[in-house]
mmCIF file of C-alpha atoms in Angstrom:
data_model
loop_
_atom_site.group_PDB
_atom_site.id
_atom_site.type_symbol
_atom_site.label_atom_id
_atom_site.label_comp_id
_atom_site.label_asym_id
_atom_site.label_seq_id
_atom_site.Cartn_x
_atom_site.Cartn_y
_atom_site.Cartn_z
ATOM 1 C CA ALA B 1 -11.066 -3.994 23.753
ATOM 2 C CA LEU B 2 -7.994 -2.069 24.889
ATOM 3 C CA GLU B 3 -9.918 1.303 25.322
ATOM 4 C CA VAL B 4 -12.893 -0.399 27.331
ATOM 5 C CA THR B 5 -10.315 -2.256 29.405
ATOM 6 C CA LEU B 6 -8.490 0.761 30.327
ATOM 7 C CA ARG B 7 -11.699 2.647 31.236
ATOM 8 C CA GLN B 8 -12.926 -0.218 33.305
ATOM 9 C CA VAL B 9 -9.829 -0.840 35.209
ATOM 10 C CA CYS B 10 -9.449 2.849 36.039
ATOM 11 C CA LEU B 11 -12.899 3.011 37.238
ATOM 12 C CA THR B 12 -12.558 -0.222 39.328
ATOM 13 C CA ILE B 13 -9.367 0.525 41.075
ATOM 14 C CA GLY B 14 -10.149 4.092 41.203
ATOM 15 C CA TRP B 15 -7.045 5.686 39.055
ATOM 16 C CA ASP B 16 -7.093 8.531 36.909
ATOM 17 C CA LEU B 17 -5.537 7.642 33.497
ATOM 18 C CA GLY B 18 -4.721 4.553 31.639
ATOM 19 C CA GLU B 19 -3.046 4.096 28.257
ATOM 20 C CA ALA B 20 -1.858 1.159 26.067
ATOM 21 C CA TRP B 21 1.146 0.907 24.174
ATOM 22 C CA ILE B 22 1.860 -1.808 21.402
ATOM 23 C CA PRO B 23 4.867 -2.820 19.662
ATOM 24 C CA SER B 24 5.499 -1.725 15.904
ATOM 25 C CA LEU B 25 5.383 -4.310 13.322
ATOM 26 C CA ASP B 26 9.148 -4.690 13.292
ATOM 27 C CA ALA B 27 9.039 -4.738 17.275
ATOM 28 C CA THR B 28 11.713 -2.081 17.244
ATOM 29 C CA ILE B 29 9.570 0.746 19.161
ATOM 30 C CA LEU B 30 6.410 0.983 21.303
ATOM 31 C CA GLU B 31 3.571 3.081 19.678
ATOM 32 C CA TYR B 32 0.913 4.401 21.532
ATOM 33 C CA SER B 33 -2.476 2.838 20.964
ATOM 34 C CA GLN B 34 -5.159 3.918 23.354
ATOM 35 C CA GLY B 35 -5.943 6.141 26.059
ATOM 36 C CA TRP B 36 -8.507 6.734 28.995
ATOM 37 C CA TYR B 37 -8.739 9.624 31.510
ATOM 38 C CA VAL B 38 -11.066 11.012 34.018
ATOM 39 C CA SER B 39 -12.773 14.238 32.599
ATOM 40 C CA GLU B 40 -9.918 16.626 33.448
ATOM 41 C CA LYS B 41 -8.351 19.254 30.833
ATOM 42 C CA GLN B 42 -4.819 18.790 32.317
ATOM 43 C CA LEU B 43 -5.033 14.681 31.939
ATOM 44 C CA GLU B 44 -6.386 15.624 28.352
ATOM 45 C CA LYS B 45 -3.108 17.438 27.681
ATOM 46 C CA PHE B 46 -1.054 14.588 28.932
ATOM 47 C CA ILE B 47 -2.845 12.104 26.715
ATOM 48 C CA TYR B 48 -2.212 14.303 23.777
ATOM 49 C CA ASN B 49 1.351 14.810 24.692
ATOM 50 C CA SER B 50 1.714 11.214 24.462
ATOM 51 C CA ILE B 51 0.024 10.285 21.324
ATOM 52 C CA ASN B 52 3.055 10.973 18.889
ATOM 53 C CA LEU B 53 5.734 9.401 21.223
ATOM 54 C CA ARG B 54 7.742 6.543 20.101
ATOM 55 C CA LEU B 55 9.355 4.569 22.837
ATOM 56 C CA THR B 56 12.627 2.268 22.624
ATOM 57 C CA PRO B 57 13.278 -0.465 25.044
ATOM 58 C CA SER B 58 13.978 1.059 28.344
ATOM 59 C CA MET B 59 12.694 4.196 27.515
ATOM 60 C CA GLY B 60 9.881 5.180 29.897
ATOM 61 C CA ILE B 61 8.049 2.979 32.218
ATOM 62 C CA ALA B 62 6.422 0.994 29.282
ATOM 63 C CA GLY B 63 9.924 0.615 27.578
ATOM 64 C CA LYS B 64 11.268 -0.819 30.856
ATOM 65 C CA VAL B 65 8.398 -3.136 31.025
ATOM 66 C CA TRP B 66 8.787 -4.120 27.486
ATOM 67 C CA LEU B 67 12.530 -5.027 28.381
ATOM 68 C CA SER B 68 11.866 -6.753 31.508
ATOM 69 C CA GLN B 69 8.387 -8.400 30.800
ATOM 70 C CA GLU B 70 7.558 -7.650 34.525
ATOM 71 C CA LEU B 71 5.072 -5.546 36.125
ATOM 72 C CA GLU B 72 6.375 -2.165 37.458
ATOM 73 C CA TRP B 73 4.808 0.079 40.189
ATOM 74 C CA ILE B 74 6.343 3.416 40.633
ATOM 75 C CA GLU B 75 5.189 4.766 44.041
ATOM 76 C CA ASP B 76 6.423 8.446 43.625
ATOM 77 C CA LEU B 77 7.181 9.891 40.161
ATOM 78 C CA SER B 78 8.605 12.892 41.770
ATOM 79 C CA LEU B 79 11.640 10.846 43.250
ATOM 80 C CA PRO B 80 14.994 11.234 41.304
ATOM 81 C CA LEU B 81 15.494 7.574 41.705
ATOM 82 C CA SER B 82 12.383 6.727 39.538
ATOM 83 C CA PRO B 83 13.209 4.792 36.334
ATOM 84 C CA GLY B 84 13.812 6.781 33.318
ATOM 85 C CA PHE B 85 10.206 7.996 32.687
ATOM 86 C CA ILE B 86 10.603 10.624 29.688
ATOM 87 C CA ARG B 87 7.213 12.176 30.733
ATOM 88 C CA ARG B 88 7.939 12.672 34.221
ATOM 89 C CA GLU B 89 8.221 16.426 34.476
ATOM 90 C CA PHE B 90 5.032 16.691 32.369
ATOM 91 C CA ALA B 91 3.263 14.057 34.758
ATOM 92 C CA LEU B 92 4.164 15.978 37.760
ATOM 93 C CA GLU B 93 2.913 19.078 36.188
ATOM 94 C CA VAL B 94 -0.622 17.710 35.718
ATOM 95 C CA GLY B 95 -0.721 16.246 39.035
ATOM 96 C CA LEU B 96 0.227 12.588 38.519
ATOM 97 C CA LYS B 97 1.984 10.770 41.249
ATOM 98 C CA THR B 98 1.915 7.137 41.010
ATOM 99 C CA ALA B 99 2.403 4.741 37.947
ATOM 100 C CA LEU B 100 1.677 1.001 37.399
ATOM 101 C CA SER B 101 2.702 -0.725 34.154
ATOM 102 C CA ILE B 102 1.912 -4.561 33.343
ATOM 103 C CA PRO B 103 2.609 -6.328 29.844
ATOM 104 C CA ILE B 104 0.054 -8.520 28.115
ATOM 105 C CA ILE B 105 2.154 -11.384 26.778
ATOM 106 C CA ILE B 106 0.925 -14.345 24.445
ATOM 107 C CA ASP B 107 3.259 -17.200 23.675
ATOM 108 C CA ASP B 108 6.275 -15.385 25.412
ATOM 109 C CA GLN B 109 5.684 -12.375 23.085
ATOM 110 C CA ILE B 110 4.255 -9.039 24.300
ATOM 111 C CA ILE B 111 1.560 -7.804 22.267
ATOM 112 C CA ALA B 112 0.686 -4.546 24.420
ATOM 113 C CA ILE B 113 1.706 -2.797 27.623
ATOM 114 C CA LEU B 114 -0.956 -1.038 29.710
ATOM 115 C CA VAL B 115 0.250 2.103 31.943
ATOM 116 C CA PHE B 116 -2.122 3.369 34.661
ATOM 117 C CA PHE B 117 -1.408 6.693 36.516
ATOM 118 C CA LYS B 118 -2.932 7.940 39.834
ATOM 119 C CA LYS B 119 -2.832 11.508 41.182
ATOM 120 C CA ASN B 120 -2.430 10.149 44.839
ATOM 121 C CA GLN B 121 0.694 8.750 45.911
ATOM 122 C CA SER B 122 0.358 5.208 46.508
ATOM 123 C CA GLN B 123 2.293 2.041 47.787
ATOM 124 C CA PRO B 124 1.978 -1.008 45.855
ATOM 125 C CA GLU B 125 -1.413 -2.669 46.639
ATOM 126 C CA ALA B 126 -1.784 -6.538 46.443
ATOM 127 C CA ARG B 127 -5.314 -6.309 45.519
ATOM 128 C CA VAL B 128 -4.967 -3.957 42.627
ATOM 129 C CA ILE B 129 -2.008 -5.754 41.281
ATOM 130 C CA GLU B 130 -3.982 -9.053 41.153
ATOM 131 C CA LEU B 131 -6.968 -7.412 39.725
ATOM 132 C CA VAL B 132 -4.753 -5.829 37.050
ATOM 133 C CA LYS B 133 -2.964 -9.058 36.148
ATOM 134 C CA ALA B 134 -6.389 -10.922 35.999
ATOM 135 C CA VAL B 135 -7.674 -8.344 33.732
ATOM 136 C CA THR B 136 -4.542 -8.544 31.226
ATOM 137 C CA THR B 137 -4.791 -12.282 31.511
ATOM 138 C CA GLN B 138 -8.345 -12.266 30.095
ATOM 139 C CA LEU B 139 -7.430 -9.501 27.608
ATOM 140 C CA GLY B 140 -4.626 -11.423 26.409
ATOM 141 C CA ALA B 141 -6.648 -14.514 25.686
ATOM 142 C CA LEU B 142 -9.370 -12.401 23.930
ATOM 143 C CA ILE B 143 -6.912 -10.655 21.778
ATOM 144 C CA HIS B 144 -5.078 -13.825 21.027
ATOM 145 C CA ARG B 145 -8.533 -15.378 19.959
ATOM 146 C CA LYS B 146 -9.239 -12.352 17.816
ATOM 147 C CA LYS B 147 -6.066 -12.473 16.300
ATOM 148 C CA ILE B 148 -6.421 -16.190 15.200
ATOM 149 C CA GLU B 149 -10.023 -15.131 13.935
ATOM 150 C CA ALA B 150 -8.528 -12.139 11.854
ATOM 151 C CA ALA B 151 -5.703 -14.460 10.561
ATOM 152 C CA LEU B 152 -8.220 -17.178 9.341
ATOM 153 C CA VAL B 153 -10.303 -14.397 7.744
ATOM 154 C CA LYS B 154 -7.371 -12.811 5.979
ATOM 155 C CA ALA B 155 -6.378 -16.401 4.901
ATOM 156 C CA ASN B 156 -9.719 -17.050 3.572
ATOM 157 C CA GLN B 157 -9.851 -13.882 1.822
ATOM 158 C CA GLU B 158 -6.424 -14.581 0.202
ATOM 159 C CA LEU B 159 -7.666 -17.970 -0.893
ATOM 160 C CA GLU B 160 -10.689 -16.340 -2.506
ATOM 161 C CA ARG B 161 -8.758 -13.939 -4.115
ATOM 162 C CA LEU B 162 -6.375 -16.402 -5.489
ATOM 163 C CA ALA B 163 -9.285 -18.355 -6.617
ATOM 164 C CA THR B 164 -10.530 -15.570 -8.857
ATOM 165 C CA LEU B 165 -7.201 -14.357 -10.297
ATOM 166 C CA ASP B 166 -5.526 -15.660 -13.525
ATOM 167 C CA SER B 167 -1.880 -16.830 -12.271
ATOM 168 C CA LEU B 168 -0.255 -15.696 -15.594
ATOM 169 C CA THR B 169 -1.293 -12.159 -16.024
ATOM 170 C CA GLY B 170 -2.795 -11.202 -12.461
ATOM 171 C CA LEU B 171 -6.332 -10.096 -14.012
ATOM 172 C CA ALA B 172 -9.582 -11.658 -12.831
ATOM 173 C CA ASN B 173 -10.204 -15.341 -14.294
ATOM 174 C CA ARG B 174 -13.089 -16.700 -15.994
ATOM 175 C CA ARG B 175 -14.718 -17.533 -12.717
ATOM 176 C CA ARG B 176 -14.485 -14.200 -11.488
ATOM 177 C CA PHE B 177 -15.640 -12.771 -14.883
ATOM 178 C CA ASN B 178 -18.927 -14.867 -14.692
ATOM 179 C CA GLU B 179 -19.521 -13.861 -11.174
ATOM 180 C CA TYR B 180 -19.161 -10.108 -11.873
ATOM 181 C CA PHE B 181 -21.111 -10.226 -15.009
ATOM 182 C CA TYR B 182 -24.240 -11.696 -13.702
ATOM 183 C CA VAL B 183 -24.140 -9.496 -10.553
ATOM 184 C CA GLU B 184 -23.775 -6.360 -12.833
ATOM 185 C CA TRP B 185 -26.323 -7.649 -15.055
ATOM 186 C CA LEU B 186 -28.838 -7.930 -12.081
ATOM 187 C CA GLN B 187 -27.745 -4.408 -10.639
ATOM 188 C CA LEU B 188 -28.262 -2.774 -14.084
ATOM 189 C CA PHE B 189 -31.587 -4.438 -14.822
ATOM 190 C CA ARG B 190 -33.001 -2.915 -11.635
ATOM 191 C CA GLU B 191 -31.445 0.438 -12.541
ATOM 192 C CA LYS B 192 -32.215 0.263 -16.460
ATOM 193 C CA LEU B 193 -29.010 1.339 -17.180
ATOM 194 C CA PRO B 194 -26.672 -0.235 -20.060
ATOM 195 C CA LEU B 195 -24.070 -2.916 -19.706
ATOM 196 C CA SER B 196 -21.118 -2.939 -22.303
ATOM 197 C CA LEU B 197 -18.941 -5.864 -23.016
ATOM 198 C CA LEU B 198 -15.541 -6.037 -25.002
ATOM 199 C CA LEU B 199 -13.880 -9.445 -25.994
ATOM 200 C CA CYS B 200 -10.410 -8.906 -27.265
ATOM 201 C CA ASP B 201 -8.287 -11.504 -29.073
ATOM 202 C CA VAL B 202 -4.438 -11.419 -29.988
ATOM 203 C CA ASP B 203 -4.309 -11.769 -33.510
ATOM 204 C CA PHE B 204 -2.288 -14.828 -34.776
ATOM 205 C CA PHE B 205 -1.097 -15.766 -31.529
ATOM 206 C CA LYS B 206 -0.808 -19.627 -32.229
ATOM 207 C CA ARG B 207 1.855 -18.372 -34.761
ATOM 208 C CA TYR B 208 3.551 -15.999 -32.250
ATOM 209 C CA ASN B 209 3.852 -18.975 -29.777
ATOM 210 C CA ASP B 210 4.780 -21.532 -32.629
ATOM 211 C CA THR B 211 7.463 -18.746 -33.582
ATOM 212 C CA TYR B 212 8.826 -17.562 -30.507
ATOM 213 C CA GLY B 213 7.969 -20.063 -27.961
ATOM 214 C CA HIS B 214 5.518 -20.562 -25.183
ATOM 215 C CA LEU B 215 7.783 -18.493 -22.514
ATOM 216 C CA ALA B 216 7.765 -15.484 -25.335
ATOM 217 C CA GLY B 217 4.254 -16.219 -25.603
ATOM 218 C CA ASP B 218 3.396 -15.911 -21.729
ATOM 219 C CA PHE B 219 5.554 -12.478 -21.443
ATOM 220 C CA CYS B 220 3.198 -11.333 -24.454
ATOM 221 C CA LEU B 221 0.203 -11.937 -22.872
ATOM 222 C CA GLN B 222 1.158 -10.372 -19.717
ATOM 223 C CA GLN B 223 2.237 -7.290 -21.638
ATOM 224 C CA VAL B 224 -1.101 -7.004 -23.430
ATOM 225 C CA ALA B 225 -3.020 -7.742 -20.056
ATOM 226 C CA ALA B 226 -1.348 -4.799 -18.381
ATOM 227 C CA ALA B 227 -1.857 -2.539 -21.407
ATOM 228 C CA ILE B 228 -5.630 -3.265 -21.467
ATOM 229 C CA GLN B 229 -5.631 -2.762 -17.503
ATOM 230 C CA GLN B 230 -4.160 0.664 -18.048
ATOM 231 C CA CYS B 231 -6.831 1.762 -20.351
ATOM 232 C CA VAL B 232 -9.693 0.795 -17.917
ATOM 233 C CA LYS B 233 -9.631 3.385 -15.445
ATOM 234 C CA ARG B 234 -12.837 3.011 -13.321
ATOM 235 C CA SER B 235 -12.982 0.716 -10.497
ATOM 236 C CA VAL B 236 -16.422 -0.620 -11.398
ATOM 237 C CA ASP B 237 -14.946 -1.965 -14.634
ATOM 238 C CA LEU B 238 -13.375 -5.463 -14.742
ATOM 239 C CA VAL B 239 -10.792 -6.863 -16.837
ATOM 240 C CA ALA B 240 -10.460 -10.662 -17.143
ATOM 241 C CA ARG B 241 -8.717 -13.431 -18.863
ATOM 242 C CA TYR B 242 -11.388 -14.846 -20.771
ATOM 243 C CA GLY B 243 -9.387 -17.975 -22.006
ATOM 244 C CA GLY B 244 -6.050 -18.421 -23.839
ATOM 245 C CA GLU B 245 -5.389 -15.190 -25.709
ATOM 246 C CA GLU B 246 -8.694 -13.825 -25.203
ATOM 247 C CA PHE B 247 -9.496 -10.949 -22.589
ATOM 248 C CA ALA B 248 -12.835 -9.557 -21.735
ATOM 249 C CA VAL B 249 -13.761 -6.124 -20.299
ATOM 250 C CA ILE B 250 -17.136 -5.573 -18.379
ATOM 251 C CA LEU B 251 -18.276 -2.051 -18.347
ATOM 252 C CA PRO B 252 -21.449 -1.361 -16.296
ATOM 253 C CA ASN B 253 -23.249 1.768 -16.955
ATOM 254 C CA THR B 254 -21.723 2.177 -20.201
ATOM 255 C CA ASN B 255 -23.340 2.814 -23.476
ATOM 256 C CA ALA B 256 -21.910 1.638 -26.693
ATOM 257 C CA LYS B 257 -20.429 4.838 -27.927
ATOM 258 C CA VAL B 258 -18.157 4.930 -24.914
ATOM 259 C CA ALA B 259 -17.398 1.285 -25.212
ATOM 260 C CA ILE B 260 -16.240 1.602 -28.768
ATOM 261 C CA ARG B 261 -14.149 4.413 -27.961
ATOM 262 C CA LEU B 262 -12.320 2.484 -25.214
ATOM 263 C CA ALA B 263 -12.056 -0.501 -27.292
ATOM 264 C CA GLU B 264 -10.049 1.702 -29.862
ATOM 265 C CA THR B 265 -7.814 3.017 -27.059
ATOM 266 C CA ILE B 266 -6.976 -0.488 -26.099
ATOM 267 C CA ARG B 267 -6.328 -1.581 -29.698
ATOM 268 C CA LYS B 268 -4.067 1.251 -30.089
ATOM 269 C CA ARG B 269 -2.358 0.846 -26.793
ATOM 270 C CA VAL B 270 -1.499 -2.859 -27.402
ATOM 271 C CA GLN B 271 -0.123 -2.050 -30.834
ATOM 272 C CA ALA B 272 2.129 0.804 -29.308
ATOM 273 C CA LEU B 273 3.763 -1.783 -27.346
ATOM 274 C CA GLN B 274 5.440 -2.800 -30.497
ATOM 275 C CA ILE B 275 5.908 -6.516 -29.738
ATOM 276 C CA VAL B 276 7.242 -8.058 -32.702
ATOM 277 C CA HIS B 277 5.341 -10.503 -34.624
ATOM 278 C CA ASP B 278 6.762 -11.400 -37.980
ATOM 279 C CA ARG B 279 4.209 -13.894 -38.819
ATOM 280 C CA SER B 280 1.349 -11.596 -38.511
ATOM 281 C CA GLU B 281 -0.727 -10.902 -41.617
ATOM 282 C CA VAL B 282 -1.744 -7.508 -40.562
ATOM 283 C CA SER B 283 1.033 -5.738 -38.870
ATOM 284 C CA ASN B 284 4.659 -6.302 -38.169
ATOM 285 C CA TYR B 285 3.600 -6.197 -34.420
ATOM 286 C CA ILE B 286 1.121 -7.988 -32.051
ATOM 287 C CA THR B 287 -2.543 -6.454 -32.528
ATOM 288 C CA LEU B 288 -6.112 -7.180 -30.836
ATOM 289 C CA SER B 289 -9.245 -7.634 -32.952
ATOM 290 C CA ILE B 290 -11.897 -6.453 -30.399
ATOM 291 C CA GLY B 291 -15.784 -7.131 -30.351
ATOM 292 C CA VAL B 292 -18.028 -4.794 -28.826
ATOM 293 C CA ALA B 293 -21.677 -5.164 -27.639
ATOM 294 C CA SER B 294 -23.842 -3.178 -25.439
ATOM 295 C CA ILE B 295 -27.355 -3.590 -24.008
ATOM 296 C CA ILE B 296 -29.822 -2.600 -21.207
ATOM 297 C CA PRO B 297 -30.545 -5.664 -19.426
ATOM 298 C CA GLN B 298 -34.267 -6.611 -19.608
ATOM 299 C CA ALA B 299 -36.329 -9.538 -17.984
ATOM 300 C CA GLU B 300 -37.089 -11.149 -21.346
ATOM 301 C CA ILE B 301 -33.337 -11.218 -22.405
ATOM 302 C CA ASP B 302 -31.035 -13.934 -21.413
ATOM 303 C CA PRO B 303 -27.891 -12.360 -19.983
ATOM 304 C CA GLU B 304 -25.789 -15.077 -22.342
ATOM 305 C CA ILE B 305 -27.093 -12.934 -25.336
ATOM 306 C CA LEU B 306 -24.737 -10.121 -24.462
ATOM 307 C CA ILE B 307 -21.890 -12.468 -24.566
ATOM 308 C CA ALA B 308 -23.057 -14.137 -27.589
ATOM 309 C CA MET B 309 -23.411 -10.662 -29.177
ATOM 310 C CA THR B 310 -19.838 -9.690 -28.489
ATOM 311 C CA ASP B 311 -18.527 -12.863 -29.657
ATOM 312 C CA LYS B 312 -20.207 -12.366 -32.713
ATOM 313 C CA ALA B 313 -18.622 -9.109 -33.156
ATOM 314 C CA LEU B 314 -15.117 -10.289 -32.190
ATOM 315 C CA TYR B 315 -15.669 -12.670 -35.300
ATOM 316 C CA SER B 316 -16.732 -9.830 -37.347
ATOM 317 C CA ALA B 317 -13.681 -7.962 -36.473
ATOM 318 C CA LYS B 318 -11.671 -10.970 -37.400
ATOM 319 C CA GLN B 319 -13.476 -11.492 -40.651
ATOM 320 C CA GLY B 320 -13.058 -7.803 -41.541
ATOM 321 C CA GLY B 321 -9.224 -8.113 -41.460
ATOM 322 C CA ARG B 322 -8.255 -8.322 -37.853
ATOM 323 C CA ASN B 323 -6.638 -5.412 -35.853
ATOM 324 C CA CYS B 324 -9.655 -3.466 -35.587
ATOM 325 C CA VAL B 325 -13.052 -2.984 -33.647
ATOM 326 C CA ALA B 326 -16.388 -4.329 -34.729
ATOM 327 C CA ILE B 327 -19.739 -3.921 -32.815
ATOM 328 C CA GLU B 328 -22.767 -5.839 -32.678
ATOM 329 C CA ASN B 329 -26.338 -4.683 -31.799
ATOM 330 C CA LEU B 330 -29.395 -6.406 -30.281
ATOM 331 C CA MET B 331 -31.518 -6.187 -33.412
ATOM 332 C CA THR B 332 -28.900 -7.081 -35.837
ATOM 333 C CA PHE B 333 -27.862 -10.084 -33.492
ATOM 334 C CA GLN B 334 -31.578 -11.248 -33.273
ATOM 335 C CA THR B 335 -31.976 -11.065 -37.102
ATOM 336 C CA SER B 336 -28.906 -13.047 -37.759
ATOM 337 C CA CYS B 337 -29.871 -15.614 -35.428
ATOM 338 C CA HIS B 338 -32.839 -16.440 -38.180
ATOM 339 C CA ASP B 339 -30.497 -15.404 -41.188
ATOM 340 C CA THR B 340 -26.985 -16.448 -40.939
ATOM 341 C CA ASN B 341 -26.268 -14.223 -44.351
ATOM 342 C CA VAL B 342 -27.104 -11.329 -42.386
ATOM 343 C CA LEU B 343 -23.754 -9.714 -41.165
ATOM 344 C CA SER B 344 -23.405 -7.302 -38.205
ATOM 345 C CA GLN B 345 -22.212 -3.790 -38.365
ATOM 346 C CA PRO B 346 -19.129 -3.332 -40.216
ATOM 347 C CA PRO B 347 -15.821 -3.244 -38.196
ATOM 348 C CA ILE B 348 -13.951 0.066 -37.273
ATOM 349 C CA PRO B 349 -10.776 -0.202 -39.311
ATOM 350 C CA SER B 350 -7.397 0.220 -38.189
ATOM 351 C CA ARG B 351 -6.340 3.814 -38.644
ATOM 352 C CA GLN B 352 -2.897 2.532 -39.802
#
């Protein structure tokens, strides 16, 4: 909007160069924002000379307008009595003679300052001043509306983000897990690539809570969540709090071998935290049991099967002694659905 306005005003009133300055976020300096000039090498140099400038209140014509909040017209930049215009010498060198600056004000706050330059010396003209004032008023209304729209969009995005985050751990919550899982299932179905899933359960966590209290339990879960997140490097992977002391990791385009390796890394990283757990039956510290499953999504396979497979693998890890990783494959899982005596693949034991 600023760039278009600068161009249109200059073309309409026959001036040669326009620029916009905006206050910094902390409102201590003015920063260069946009510029437009007639196609001329000297004016291009003037623009480039201005880009890295930072103006304080009363510095230059824009700084003076920032302080006074009033329109400023400098008829002749060469006069010694011109206000402290820090680019005066350079402006004269490139042939600029007259300057006009006007603030854009919303709710008594300056959000931008426009400065126009002309190569011919010119006395204040009521027609030009009225036109520029009208344009800045309309532009101010537009920017105000856009700022409100942007604020609403940002607020909605923040609400959406909060709605998909677990408040305790900062990880994705179960809702976000479900959304992402089905999106990735469809995507990998189209691409015929594998989707892997990890389910991690903190061993004997109820005993930990009963022994050390819920505050310690919450801190424990936060540490475990951070450790898992640190192990998951790719942006496409999602770590979520699945519920209670359970965590899930969605691994798009990841085969079983890689998923198992990551699960082992996670298991070791959590145990390396050395969170004391005197009532654990497998270690003196907090440990994880992890179930792993991997599948290439197909039309005849319900996505829920992958979750069920991973859950069964987690059960196998617990049955196999905990503090270990177990994997379930589709063939074994389908067989076990008909014969509950058939076990999944044996868990990978802890290397303790």
